[in-house]
Amino acid sequence: MQKKVFLTIGRWHHLALILLLIPTAVWAAKVNTSSIHYPTMVMGLLGGLALFLYGMDKMSNALKNAAGSRLKSLLARLTTNRVAGVFTGAGMTATIQSSSVTTVLLIGFISAGLMSLTQATGVIMGANIGTTVTAQIVAFKITQAAYLMVAIGFFIQFTAKADKTKQYGKMLFGLGLIFTGMNIMSEAMSPLRGYQPFIDAMAQMRNPFLAILLAALFTALVQSSSATTGIVIVLAGQGFISLESGIALAMGANVGTCVTALLAAIGKSREAKQTASVHILFNIIGVFIWLPMISTLSDWSVALSPIHPDLTGVERLGAELPRQIANANTLFNVVNTLIMLPFVGGFVWLAKKIIPKTPKPTISKRPIVAPKYLSKELLMTPDIAMDQAQLEIGRVGRRVCNMMNALPPLTSKLATQQEQSAAVEALGKIETLEQQVDILHGHILFYLGRLRKEPLSQAQSDRQIMLISVTDQLESIADLIEDTLVPIMDKSLHAEISISPEMQSTLDEIQDKVAHALLDSVNAIRRGDTQRAKRVLNTKRTLNALLDKVLAHQAERLVEHNPNRLQLFSIEMEWTESLKRVYTVTKRIAKLHLREKET
């Protein structure tokens, strides 16, 4: 159930926002005044809000797609250095325009065992700084250029050939919609300037506790602190709220955005829940630090913001307040990070106390295997999700290699009892590994299939297809070992045959070459090692020479007066042909890797 709830958050928060505003709009429509046409005002407000949120969604998706490789490089910088974590979190959130998404990604990384809670704490602090970029963009109020941005962005995304250029066009298009929506909302709300009941309602926002609570609830419902910030700036631009009220509302938005992390942590590991608790603690403690000093924060933001002495009254408030609120929001998060960064260890300790380690329940039968890296939260960033799928494919590859290594040399019934027992035990191990490969194969295909629902660039789409193909090829090798080589081995153990020492040596060498080629192909995929992939292809000449040697030896053995020579010939040839088929599929994996590197 939690999975369905989380997956629908991003798609339905726009509808939730509209549903929240409808009661207010209906209440306003009941008021009888000749100066305000309420149906027009309500339509303008809801329509502008829809454009604003749609623009945010378009811009965020375009940023994620355009900066996929950059996100990976940011993640590569994650170390135990808390300062590096802060810069990484700020950069990542500024890139994808959502601290909630960053925190959800962190929960995915921790669930996959790729990051510690200490590393994540620094990133969370940085994420709160990065999310203030949205407020800064919105506060510039360049609404006069909004339509031009929409036009240019639309033209670029539909005429550009390069995928990255298209993403930049979508980014500009989304930004234009944001400002267009704000402009429409501002115009729709302007008649309320002279409506006393509305002015009295806005006056209640002077109570910081009420403002923080309302903003937190509103943000928790719509799952976007950026949406709350945008509306606060629109209200400030019309002169409906004071600077202190705007700061309190922005604080509440910081608290409300933690709900996404809470939902993402449901059903996850203890460490993932602790990450969500760190996010909440950081924001709530920050609010308590600044609550008695809102006036101080207000003074700082005024000192850092431009002033317009040539304007008066509401016009001056509209020109100055948006930038002051945006700057106060940035100061709030930057100063909080500087204050709390030295206490990362304390945050981790407190989170572990809140979500303590619980004893694992006794499980009667453990699952044979489960995916380790496939976290659904990472699907929001396709490049990172495919990196995770590649790690999971590496787990499949290791198991297939283990199957190949566990496969004993071709052994006959005439072998020693100890050799036969070892061969039987190895065949049982291969069966277990093959079951694990099948399970992981299914999980990987399902994960990559879900990734197809996300907007993918051509390069991302090509890589996704390559990963699916590699997964299938590895599963095919596992099937070849289990369904072909294992039965041949079993047949040889019950046959009255004797393999000559010369043939045994050649067969063992072929088996060893194939096993090494398989290991090289798996490592080429896991590590992006082109040299290993080329080494797999170069093995072909050596293998062909060994196969020719087997045929020559078989030709000599067929003329012998051995009553079992035809059965021996059949088993040995089936064995070599099956190994050859394993190598053929292994070679395909190496070629897939080389083809990806060439594009």
Coordinates of C-alpha atoms in Angstrom, one line a residue:
M1 CA 0.0 0.0 0.0
Q2 CA 2.8 2.4 0.9
K3 CA 4.4 1.9 -2.5
K4 CA 1.2 3.0 -4.3
V5 CA 0.9 6.0 -2.0
F6 CA 4.4 7.2 -2.6
L7 CA 4.3 6.7 -6.3
T8 CA 1.2 8.8 -6.7
I9 CA 2.5 11.7 -4.6
G10 CA 4.3 13.4 -7.5
R11 CA 1.4 12.9 -9.9
W12 CA -1.5 14.0 -7.7
H13 CA -0.1 16.8 -5.5
H14 CA -1.4 19.3 -8.1
L15 CA -4.9 18.0 -7.7
A16 CA -4.6 18.0 -3.9
L17 CA -3.6 21.6 -4.0
I18 CA -6.6 22.6 -6.1
L19 CA -8.9 20.6 -3.8
L20 CA -7.5 22.5 -0.8
L21 CA -8.2 25.9 -2.4
I22 CA -11.8 25.1 -3.5
P23 CA -13.4 25.6 -0.1
T24 CA -11.7 29.0 0.2
A25 CA -12.8 29.9 -3.3
V26 CA -16.4 28.8 -2.6
W27 CA -16.4 30.9 0.6
A28 CA -15.2 33.9 -1.3
A29 CA -17.8 33.5 -4.0
K30 CA -20.6 33.7 -1.4
V31 CA -19.6 37.2 -0.3
N32 CA -21.7 39.8 -2.1
T33 CA -19.7 42.8 -3.3
S34 CA -20.0 44.7 -6.6
S35 CA -16.2 45.4 -6.8
I36 CA -15.0 41.8 -7.2
H37 CA -16.1 39.3 -9.8
Y38 CA -15.4 36.1 -7.9
P39 CA -15.8 33.4 -10.6
T40 CA -13.2 35.3 -12.6
M41 CA -10.9 35.6 -9.6
V42 CA -11.2 31.9 -8.7
M43 CA -10.6 30.8 -12.2
G44 CA -7.5 33.0 -12.5
L45 CA -6.2 31.8 -9.1
L46 CA -6.6 28.1 -9.9
G47 CA -5.5 28.4 -13.5
G48 CA -2.4 30.4 -12.5
L49 CA -1.6 27.9 -9.8
A50 CA -1.9 25.0 -12.2
L51 CA 0.5 26.7 -14.6
F52 CA 2.9 27.4 -11.8
L53 CA 3.0 23.8 -10.6
Y54 CA 3.2 22.4 -14.1
G55 CA 6.1 24.7 -14.9
M56 CA 7.9 23.5 -11.7
D57 CA 7.3 19.9 -12.8
K58 CA 8.6 20.5 -16.3
M59 CA 11.6 22.4 -15.2
S60 CA 12.5 19.8 -12.5
N61 CA 12.3 16.9 -15.0
A62 CA 14.3 18.7 -17.6
L63 CA 17.0 19.6 -15.0
K64 CA 17.2 16.0 -13.9
N65 CA 17.6 14.7 -17.4
A66 CA 20.1 17.3 -18.5
A67 CA 22.2 16.9 -15.4
G68 CA 22.1 13.1 -15.1
S69 CA 25.9 12.6 -15.5
R70 CA 26.5 15.6 -13.2
L71 CA 24.3 14.0 -10.5
K72 CA 26.5 10.9 -10.7
S73 CA 29.7 13.0 -10.3
L74 CA 28.1 14.8 -7.3
L75 CA 27.4 11.5 -5.7
A76 CA 30.9 10.3 -6.3
R77 CA 32.1 13.1 -4.0
L78 CA 30.2 11.7 -1.1
T79 CA 32.7 11.0 1.7
T80 CA 32.8 10.9 5.4
N81 CA 33.8 14.6 5.2
R82 CA 30.6 16.4 6.4
V83 CA 31.5 19.6 4.6
A84 CA 31.8 17.8 1.2
G85 CA 28.4 16.3 2.0
V86 CA 26.8 19.7 2.5
F87 CA 28.2 21.0 -0.8
T88 CA 27.0 17.8 -2.5
G89 CA 23.5 18.1 -1.1
A90 CA 23.3 21.8 -2.0
G91 CA 24.5 21.1 -5.5
M92 CA 22.2 18.1 -6.1
T93 CA 19.1 19.9 -4.8
A94 CA 19.9 23.0 -6.8
T95 CA 20.1 20.8 -9.8
I96 CA 16.9 18.8 -9.3
Q97 CA 15.0 21.7 -7.6
S98 CA 13.6 19.5 -4.7
S99 CA 15.0 18.8 -1.2
S100 CA 12.3 16.1 -0.9
V101 CA 13.6 14.3 -3.9
T102 CA 17.2 14.5 -2.6
T103 CA 16.2 13.1 0.8
V104 CA 14.2 10.3 -0.9
L105 CA 17.3 9.5 -3.0
L106 CA 19.4 9.3 0.2
I107 CA 16.9 6.9 1.7
G108 CA 17.3 4.8 -1.5
F109 CA 21.1 4.9 -1.2
I110 CA 21.1 3.9 2.4
S111 CA 18.6 1.1 1.8
A112 CA 21.0 -0.2 -0.9
G113 CA 23.9 0.0 1.5
L114 CA 25.7 2.7 -0.6
M115 CA 25.9 5.3 2.1
S116 CA 26.1 5.7 5.9
L117 CA 23.8 7.7 8.0
T118 CA 26.6 10.1 8.9
Q119 CA 27.2 10.8 5.2
A120 CA 23.5 11.4 4.6
T121 CA 23.2 13.9 7.5
G122 CA 25.6 16.3 5.9
V123 CA 23.8 15.9 2.5
I124 CA 20.4 16.6 4.1
M125 CA 21.7 19.9 5.6
G126 CA 23.1 20.9 2.2
A127 CA 19.8 20.0 0.5
N128 CA 18.0 22.6 2.6
I129 CA 20.3 25.2 1.2
G130 CA 19.9 24.0 -2.4
T131 CA 16.2 24.2 -2.3
T132 CA 16.3 28.0 -1.6
V133 CA 17.4 28.4 -5.2
T134 CA 13.8 28.0 -6.2
A135 CA 12.7 30.8 -4.0
Q136 CA 15.5 33.0 -5.3
I137 CA 14.4 32.3 -8.9
V138 CA 10.8 33.0 -8.2
A139 CA 11.5 36.2 -6.3
F140 CA 13.1 37.9 -9.3
K141 CA 9.6 38.3 -10.7
I142 CA 10.7 38.7 -14.3
T143 CA 7.1 38.2 -15.4
Q144 CA 7.4 40.6 -18.3
A145 CA 9.8 38.0 -20.0
A146 CA 7.6 35.0 -19.1
Y147 CA 5.8 34.8 -22.4
L148 CA 9.1 35.2 -24.3
M149 CA 10.6 32.3 -22.2
V150 CA 7.6 30.1 -23.0
A151 CA 7.9 30.9 -26.7
I152 CA 11.7 30.3 -26.9
G153 CA 11.6 27.2 -24.7
F154 CA 8.7 25.7 -26.8
F155 CA 10.6 26.5 -30.0
I156 CA 13.9 24.9 -28.8
Q157 CA 12.4 21.7 -27.5
F158 CA 10.5 21.0 -30.7
T159 CA 13.2 22.0 -33.2
A160 CA 16.5 21.0 -31.5
K161 CA 18.1 17.7 -32.6
A162 CA 20.4 17.1 -29.7
D163 CA 18.6 15.7 -26.7
K164 CA 20.4 17.8 -24.2
T165 CA 19.4 21.0 -26.1
K166 CA 15.8 19.8 -26.0
Q167 CA 16.1 19.5 -22.2
Y168 CA 17.3 23.0 -22.0
G169 CA 14.3 24.1 -24.0
K170 CA 12.0 22.3 -21.7
M171 CA 13.8 23.9 -18.8
L172 CA 13.2 27.4 -20.2
F173 CA 9.6 26.5 -21.1
G174 CA 8.9 25.4 -17.5
L175 CA 10.5 28.5 -16.1
G176 CA 8.4 30.7 -18.3
L177 CA 5.2 28.8 -17.1
I178 CA 6.3 29.4 -13.5
F179 CA 6.4 33.2 -14.0
T180 CA 3.3 33.1 -16.2
G181 CA 1.4 31.3 -13.5
M182 CA 2.6 33.7 -10.8
N183 CA 1.5 36.7 -13.0
I184 CA -2.0 35.2 -13.5
M185 CA -2.3 34.5 -9.7
S186 CA -1.1 38.0 -8.9
E187 CA -3.6 39.6 -11.2
A188 CA -6.4 37.4 -10.0
M189 CA -5.8 38.3 -6.3
S190 CA -5.3 42.0 -6.8
P191 CA -9.0 42.9 -6.2
L192 CA -8.7 41.5 -2.7
R193 CA -6.4 44.4 -1.7
G194 CA -9.5 46.4 -0.7
Y195 CA -11.6 43.5 0.7
Q196 CA -11.5 43.8 4.5
P197 CA -12.5 40.2 5.5
F198 CA -9.5 38.9 3.4
I199 CA -7.2 41.6 4.9
D200 CA -8.3 40.6 8.4
A201 CA -7.6 36.9 7.6
M202 CA -4.1 37.7 6.4
A203 CA -3.6 39.7 9.5
Q204 CA -3.8 36.4 11.5
M205 CA -0.6 35.4 9.8
R206 CA 1.2 37.8 12.1
N207 CA 1.0 35.0 14.7
P208 CA 4.2 33.0 13.8
F209 CA 2.9 29.8 15.3
L210 CA -0.2 29.9 13.2
A211 CA 1.7 30.8 10.1
I212 CA 4.2 28.0 10.6
L213 CA 1.5 25.4 11.3
L214 CA -0.6 26.4 8.2
A215 CA 2.4 26.4 5.9
A216 CA 3.6 23.1 7.2
L217 CA 0.2 21.5 6.7
F218 CA -0.2 23.1 3.3
T219 CA 3.3 21.9 2.2
A220 CA 2.7 18.4 3.6
L221 CA -0.5 18.2 1.5
V222 CA 0.9 19.4 -1.8
Q223 CA 4.4 17.8 -1.3
S224 CA 6.2 20.9 -2.5
S225 CA 7.8 23.6 -0.4
S226 CA 8.5 25.4 -3.7
A227 CA 4.8 25.7 -4.3
T228 CA 4.3 27.1 -0.8
T229 CA 7.2 29.6 -1.3
G230 CA 5.8 30.7 -4.7
I231 CA 2.4 31.4 -3.2
V232 CA 3.9 33.3 -0.2
I233 CA 5.9 35.4 -2.7
V234 CA 2.7 36.1 -4.7
L235 CA 1.0 37.2 -1.5
A236 CA 3.9 39.4 -0.5
G237 CA 4.0 40.9 -4.0
Q238 CA 0.4 42.1 -3.5
G239 CA 1.2 43.5 -0.1
F240 CA -1.1 41.0 1.7
I241 CA 1.5 39.7 4.2
S242 CA 4.3 41.3 6.2
L243 CA 8.0 40.2 6.0
E244 CA 7.8 38.5 9.4
S245 CA 4.7 36.6 8.3
G246 CA 6.4 35.5 5.1
I247 CA 9.4 34.3 7.0
A248 CA 7.2 32.2 9.3
L249 CA 5.4 30.7 6.4
A250 CA 8.7 29.8 4.7
M251 CA 9.8 28.1 8.0
G252 CA 6.6 26.1 8.0
A253 CA 7.2 25.1 4.4
N254 CA 10.6 23.7 5.5
V255 CA 8.9 21.5 8.1
G256 CA 6.1 20.4 5.9
T257 CA 8.4 19.1 3.2
C258 CA 9.7 16.4 5.5
V259 CA 6.5 14.4 5.0
T260 CA 7.8 13.1 1.7
A261 CA 10.8 11.6 3.4
L262 CA 8.6 10.1 6.1
L263 CA 6.4 8.4 3.4
A264 CA 9.5 7.1 1.6
A265 CA 10.9 5.6 4.7
I266 CA 7.8 3.5 5.5
G267 CA 8.7 -0.2 5.1
K268 CA 12.4 0.6 4.6
S269 CA 15.4 -0.3 6.7
R270 CA 16.1 1.1 10.1
E271 CA 18.8 3.3 8.6
A272 CA 16.4 4.7 6.1
K273 CA 13.9 5.7 8.8
Q274 CA 16.7 7.3 10.7
T275 CA 17.6 9.4 7.7
A276 CA 14.0 10.7 7.5
S277 CA 14.1 11.5 11.3
V278 CA 17.4 13.5 10.7
H279 CA 15.6 15.5 8.0
I280 CA 12.8 16.3 10.4
L281 CA 15.0 17.1 13.4
F282 CA 17.2 19.5 11.4
N283 CA 14.2 21.5 10.2
I284 CA 12.3 21.5 13.4
I285 CA 15.3 22.5 15.5
G286 CA 16.1 25.2 13.0
V287 CA 12.6 26.6 13.4
F288 CA 12.9 26.6 17.2
I289 CA 16.3 28.4 16.9
W290 CA 14.9 31.2 14.8
L291 CA 11.3 31.5 16.2
P292 CA 12.2 34.0 18.9
M293 CA 14.5 35.8 16.5
I294 CA 12.3 36.3 13.4
S295 CA 12.7 40.0 13.7
T296 CA 16.5 39.6 13.6
L297 CA 16.3 37.4 10.5
S298 CA 13.9 40.0 9.1
D299 CA 16.5 42.8 9.7
W300 CA 19.3 40.7 8.1
S301 CA 17.2 40.0 5.0
V302 CA 16.3 43.7 4.6
A303 CA 20.0 44.6 4.8
L304 CA 20.9 42.1 2.1
S305 CA 18.0 43.0 -0.3
P306 CA 17.6 45.8 -2.8
I307 CA 15.4 48.7 -1.8
H308 CA 13.1 50.9 -4.0
P309 CA 12.9 54.4 -2.3
D310 CA 11.3 55.8 -5.4
L311 CA 8.1 53.7 -4.7
T312 CA 5.6 54.0 -1.9
G313 CA 2.9 52.0 -0.2
V314 CA 1.8 48.7 -1.7
E315 CA 4.0 49.2 -4.8
R316 CA 7.1 49.4 -2.7
L317 CA 6.1 46.3 -0.6
G318 CA 5.5 44.4 -3.8
A319 CA 8.9 45.3 -5.2
E320 CA 10.9 44.6 -2.0
L321 CA 9.2 41.9 0.0
P322 CA 9.6 38.9 -2.5
R323 CA 13.4 39.4 -2.5
Q324 CA 13.5 39.9 1.3
I325 CA 11.5 36.7 1.9
A326 CA 13.7 34.7 -0.5
N327 CA 16.9 36.0 1.2
A328 CA 15.5 35.3 4.6
N329 CA 14.7 31.7 3.5
T330 CA 18.3 31.3 2.3
L331 CA 19.8 32.8 5.5
F332 CA 17.6 30.6 7.6
N333 CA 19.0 27.4 6.0
V334 CA 22.6 28.5 5.6
V335 CA 22.9 29.7 9.2
N336 CA 21.2 26.6 10.5
T337 CA 23.6 24.4 8.6
L338 CA 26.6 26.4 10.0
I339 CA 25.2 26.1 13.5
M340 CA 24.4 22.4 13.3
L341 CA 27.1 21.0 11.1
P342 CA 29.6 20.5 14.0
F343 CA 26.9 18.4 15.7
V344 CA 26.4 15.8 12.9
G345 CA 27.4 13.1 15.3
G346 CA 24.8 14.2 17.8
F347 CA 22.1 14.1 15.1
V348 CA 23.1 10.6 14.2
W349 CA 23.1 9.5 17.9
L350 CA 19.6 11.1 18.4
A351 CA 18.2 9.5 15.3
K352 CA 19.5 6.1 16.5
K353 CA 17.8 6.7 19.8
I354 CA 14.5 7.6 18.2
I355 CA 14.6 4.6 15.8
P356 CA 16.5 2.0 17.9
K357 CA 17.9 -1.2 16.6
T358 CA 15.3 -4.0 17.1
P359 CA 16.2 -7.7 17.3
K360 CA 15.5 -9.5 14.1
P361 CA 12.6 -11.9 14.3
T362 CA 13.3 -15.6 13.8
I363 CA 12.6 -16.6 10.2
S364 CA 11.8 -20.2 9.6
K365 CA 12.8 -20.1 6.0
R366 CA 15.0 -17.4 4.5
P367 CA 14.3 -16.2 1.0
I368 CA 16.8 -17.7 -1.4
V369 CA 17.9 -14.3 -2.6
A370 CA 16.6 -10.7 -2.9
P371 CA 17.8 -7.6 -4.8
K372 CA 20.2 -5.4 -3.0
Y373 CA 20.5 -2.2 -5.1
L374 CA 17.1 -1.8 -6.8
S375 CA 15.5 1.0 -4.8
K376 CA 12.3 2.4 -6.3
E377 CA 13.1 5.9 -5.0
L378 CA 16.1 6.1 -7.4
L379 CA 13.8 5.7 -10.4
M380 CA 13.2 9.4 -10.3
T381 CA 16.8 9.9 -11.6
P382 CA 17.3 7.5 -14.5
D383 CA 21.1 7.7 -14.7
I384 CA 21.5 6.7 -11.1
A385 CA 18.8 4.1 -11.3
M386 CA 20.6 2.4 -14.2
D387 CA 23.8 2.6 -12.2
Q388 CA 22.0 0.7 -9.5
A389 CA 20.6 -1.8 -12.0
Q390 CA 24.2 -2.3 -13.3
L391 CA 25.4 -3.1 -9.8
E392 CA 22.5 -5.7 -9.4
I393 CA 23.5 -7.2 -12.8
G394 CA 27.0 -7.5 -11.3
R395 CA 25.5 -9.7 -8.6
V396 CA 23.9 -11.8 -11.2
G397 CA 27.2 -12.0 -13.1
R398 CA 29.0 -13.2 -10.0
R399 CA 26.5 -16.0 -9.5
V400 CA 26.8 -17.1 -13.1
C401 CA 30.6 -17.1 -12.8
N402 CA 30.3 -19.1 -9.6
M403 CA 28.1 -21.6 -11.5
M404 CA 30.8 -21.9 -14.1
N405 CA 33.6 -22.2 -11.5
A406 CA 31.6 -24.8 -9.5
L407 CA 31.2 -26.9 -12.7
P408 CA 33.7 -29.8 -12.2
P409 CA 35.8 -31.1 -15.1
L410 CA 34.1 -33.7 -17.2
T411 CA 34.3 -36.8 -15.1
S412 CA 33.4 -40.4 -15.9
K413 CA 32.1 -43.2 -13.8
L414 CA 35.6 -44.7 -13.7
A415 CA 36.8 -41.7 -11.6
T416 CA 37.5 -42.1 -7.9
Q417 CA 34.7 -42.1 -5.4
Q418 CA 35.9 -38.9 -4.0
E419 CA 35.9 -37.2 -7.4
Q420 CA 32.4 -38.4 -8.0
S421 CA 31.1 -37.2 -4.7
A422 CA 32.6 -33.8 -5.2
A423 CA 31.0 -33.6 -8.7
V424 CA 27.6 -34.5 -7.3
E425 CA 27.9 -31.8 -4.5
A426 CA 29.0 -29.2 -7.1
L427 CA 25.9 -30.0 -9.3
G428 CA 23.6 -29.3 -6.3
K429 CA 25.4 -25.9 -5.7
I430 CA 24.9 -25.0 -9.3
E431 CA 21.2 -25.7 -9.1
T432 CA 20.8 -23.3 -6.1
L433 CA 22.8 -20.6 -7.9
E434 CA 20.7 -20.9 -11.0
Q435 CA 17.5 -20.4 -8.9
Q436 CA 19.1 -17.2 -7.5
V437 CA 20.0 -16.0 -11.0
D438 CA 16.4 -16.5 -12.2
I439 CA 15.0 -14.5 -9.2
L440 CA 17.4 -11.6 -9.6
H441 CA 16.8 -11.6 -13.4
G442 CA 13.1 -11.1 -12.8
H443 CA 13.6 -8.3 -10.4
I444 CA 16.0 -6.5 -12.7
L445 CA 13.8 -6.7 -15.7
F446 CA 10.8 -5.4 -13.7
Y447 CA 12.9 -2.5 -12.3
L448 CA 14.2 -1.5 -15.8
G449 CA 10.7 -1.8 -17.1
R450 CA 9.4 0.6 -14.5
L451 CA 12.2 2.9 -15.4
R452 CA 10.7 3.2 -18.9
K453 CA 7.8 5.1 -17.4
E454 CA 10.2 8.0 -16.6
P455 CA 11.1 10.5 -19.4
L456 CA 14.3 9.1 -20.9
S457 CA 16.8 10.7 -23.3
Q458 CA 17.9 8.7 -26.3
A459 CA 21.2 7.8 -24.6
Q460 CA 19.4 6.7 -21.5
S461 CA 17.0 4.6 -23.5
D462 CA 19.8 2.9 -25.4
R463 CA 21.6 2.2 -22.1
Q464 CA 18.4 0.7 -20.6
I465 CA 18.0 -1.6 -23.6
M466 CA 21.7 -2.6 -23.3
L467 CA 21.2 -3.5 -19.6
I468 CA 18.1 -5.6 -20.3
S469 CA 20.1 -7.4 -23.0
V470 CA 23.0 -8.1 -20.7
T471 CA 20.7 -9.4 -18.0
D472 CA 19.1 -11.8 -20.5
Q473 CA 22.4 -13.0 -21.8
L474 CA 23.6 -13.8 -18.3
E475 CA 20.4 -15.6 -17.6
S476 CA 20.9 -17.6 -20.8
I477 CA 24.4 -18.7 -19.7
A478 CA 23.0 -19.8 -16.4
D479 CA 20.4 -21.9 -18.3
L480 CA 23.0 -23.3 -20.6
I481 CA 25.0 -24.5 -17.5
E482 CA 22.0 -25.9 -15.7
D483 CA 20.1 -27.4 -18.6
T484 CA 23.0 -28.5 -20.9
L485 CA 26.3 -28.9 -19.1
V486 CA 25.0 -30.3 -15.8
P487 CA 23.0 -33.1 -17.6
I488 CA 26.1 -34.0 -19.7
M489 CA 28.1 -34.2 -16.5
D490 CA 25.4 -36.4 -14.9
K491 CA 25.3 -38.6 -17.9
S492 CA 29.1 -39.1 -17.8
L493 CA 29.0 -40.1 -14.2
H494 CA 26.7 -43.0 -15.1
A495 CA 28.5 -44.1 -18.3
E496 CA 31.1 -46.8 -18.6
I497 CA 33.6 -44.5 -20.3
S498 CA 37.2 -43.5 -19.8
I499 CA 38.5 -40.1 -20.9
S500 CA 42.1 -40.2 -22.0
P501 CA 44.6 -37.9 -20.1
E502 CA 45.3 -36.0 -23.3
M503 CA 41.6 -35.3 -24.0
Q504 CA 41.0 -34.5 -20.3
S505 CA 43.8 -31.9 -20.4
T506 CA 42.4 -30.3 -23.5
L507 CA 38.8 -30.2 -22.2
D508 CA 40.0 -28.7 -18.9
E509 CA 41.8 -26.0 -20.8
I510 CA 38.7 -25.2 -22.9
Q511 CA 36.6 -25.0 -19.7
D512 CA 39.2 -22.7 -18.0
K513 CA 39.3 -20.4 -21.0
V514 CA 35.5 -20.1 -21.2
A515 CA 35.3 -19.4 -17.4
H516 CA 38.0 -16.7 -17.6
A517 CA 36.2 -15.1 -20.6
L518 CA 32.9 -15.1 -18.7
L519 CA 34.6 -13.4 -15.7
D520 CA 36.2 -10.8 -17.9
S521 CA 32.8 -10.0 -19.6
V522 CA 31.1 -9.6 -16.2
N523 CA 33.8 -7.3 -14.9
A524 CA 33.8 -5.3 -18.2
I525 CA 30.1 -4.5 -17.5
R526 CA 30.5 -3.9 -13.7
R527 CA 33.6 -1.7 -14.0
G528 CA 33.3 -0.3 -17.5
D529 CA 36.5 -2.0 -18.4
T530 CA 37.0 -1.9 -22.2
Q531 CA 40.3 -3.9 -22.1
R532 CA 38.6 -6.8 -20.5
A533 CA 35.8 -6.8 -23.1
K534 CA 38.5 -6.8 -25.9
R535 CA 40.3 -9.7 -24.1
V536 CA 37.1 -11.7 -24.3
L537 CA 36.9 -11.3 -28.1
N538 CA 40.6 -12.1 -28.4
T539 CA 40.0 -15.5 -26.7
K540 CA 38.2 -16.7 -29.8
R541 CA 41.4 -17.7 -31.7
T542 CA 42.8 -19.7 -28.8
L543 CA 39.4 -21.5 -28.2
N544 CA 39.1 -22.4 -31.9
A545 CA 42.6 -23.9 -31.8
L546 CA 41.7 -26.0 -28.8
L547 CA 38.4 -27.1 -30.5
D548 CA 40.3 -28.2 -33.6
K549 CA 42.6 -30.2 -31.3
V550 CA 39.6 -32.0 -29.8
L551 CA 38.2 -32.8 -33.3
A552 CA 41.6 -34.2 -34.4
H553 CA 41.8 -36.3 -31.2
Q554 CA 38.3 -37.6 -31.7
A555 CA 39.1 -38.6 -35.3
E556 CA 41.9 -40.8 -34.0
R557 CA 39.8 -42.4 -31.2
L558 CA 36.9 -43.4 -33.5
V559 CA 39.1 -46.0 -35.3
E560 CA 39.9 -47.7 -32.0
H561 CA 38.3 -51.0 -31.0
N562 CA 36.6 -49.6 -28.0
P563 CA 32.9 -50.7 -27.6
N564 CA 32.0 -47.4 -25.9
R565 CA 33.8 -45.1 -28.3
L566 CA 30.6 -43.7 -29.8
Q567 CA 29.2 -42.9 -26.4
L568 CA 32.5 -41.3 -25.4
F569 CA 32.6 -39.3 -28.6
S570 CA 29.0 -38.1 -28.1
I571 CA 29.6 -37.0 -24.5
E572 CA 32.9 -35.2 -25.2
M573 CA 31.5 -33.4 -28.3
E574 CA 28.3 -32.4 -26.5
W575 CA 30.6 -31.0 -23.7
T576 CA 32.8 -29.0 -26.0
E577 CA 29.8 -27.7 -28.1
S578 CA 28.0 -26.5 -24.9
L579 CA 31.2 -24.7 -23.7
K580 CA 31.4 -23.1 -27.1
R581 CA 27.8 -21.9 -26.8
V582 CA 28.6 -20.4 -23.4
Y583 CA 31.5 -18.5 -24.9
T584 CA 29.4 -17.3 -27.8
V585 CA 26.9 -15.7 -25.4
T586 CA 29.8 -14.4 -23.3
K587 CA 31.2 -12.7 -26.4
R588 CA 27.8 -11.0 -27.0
I589 CA 28.0 -9.4 -23.5
A590 CA 31.5 -8.0 -24.3
K591 CA 30.3 -6.7 -27.7
L592 CA 27.3 -4.9 -25.9
H593 CA 29.7 -3.2 -23.6
L594 CA 32.0 -2.1 -26.5
R595 CA 29.1 -0.9 -28.5
E596 CA 27.9 1.3 -25.6
K597 CA 31.3 2.8 -25.2
E598 CA 31.5 3.6 -28.9
T599 CA 28.2 5.6 -28.9

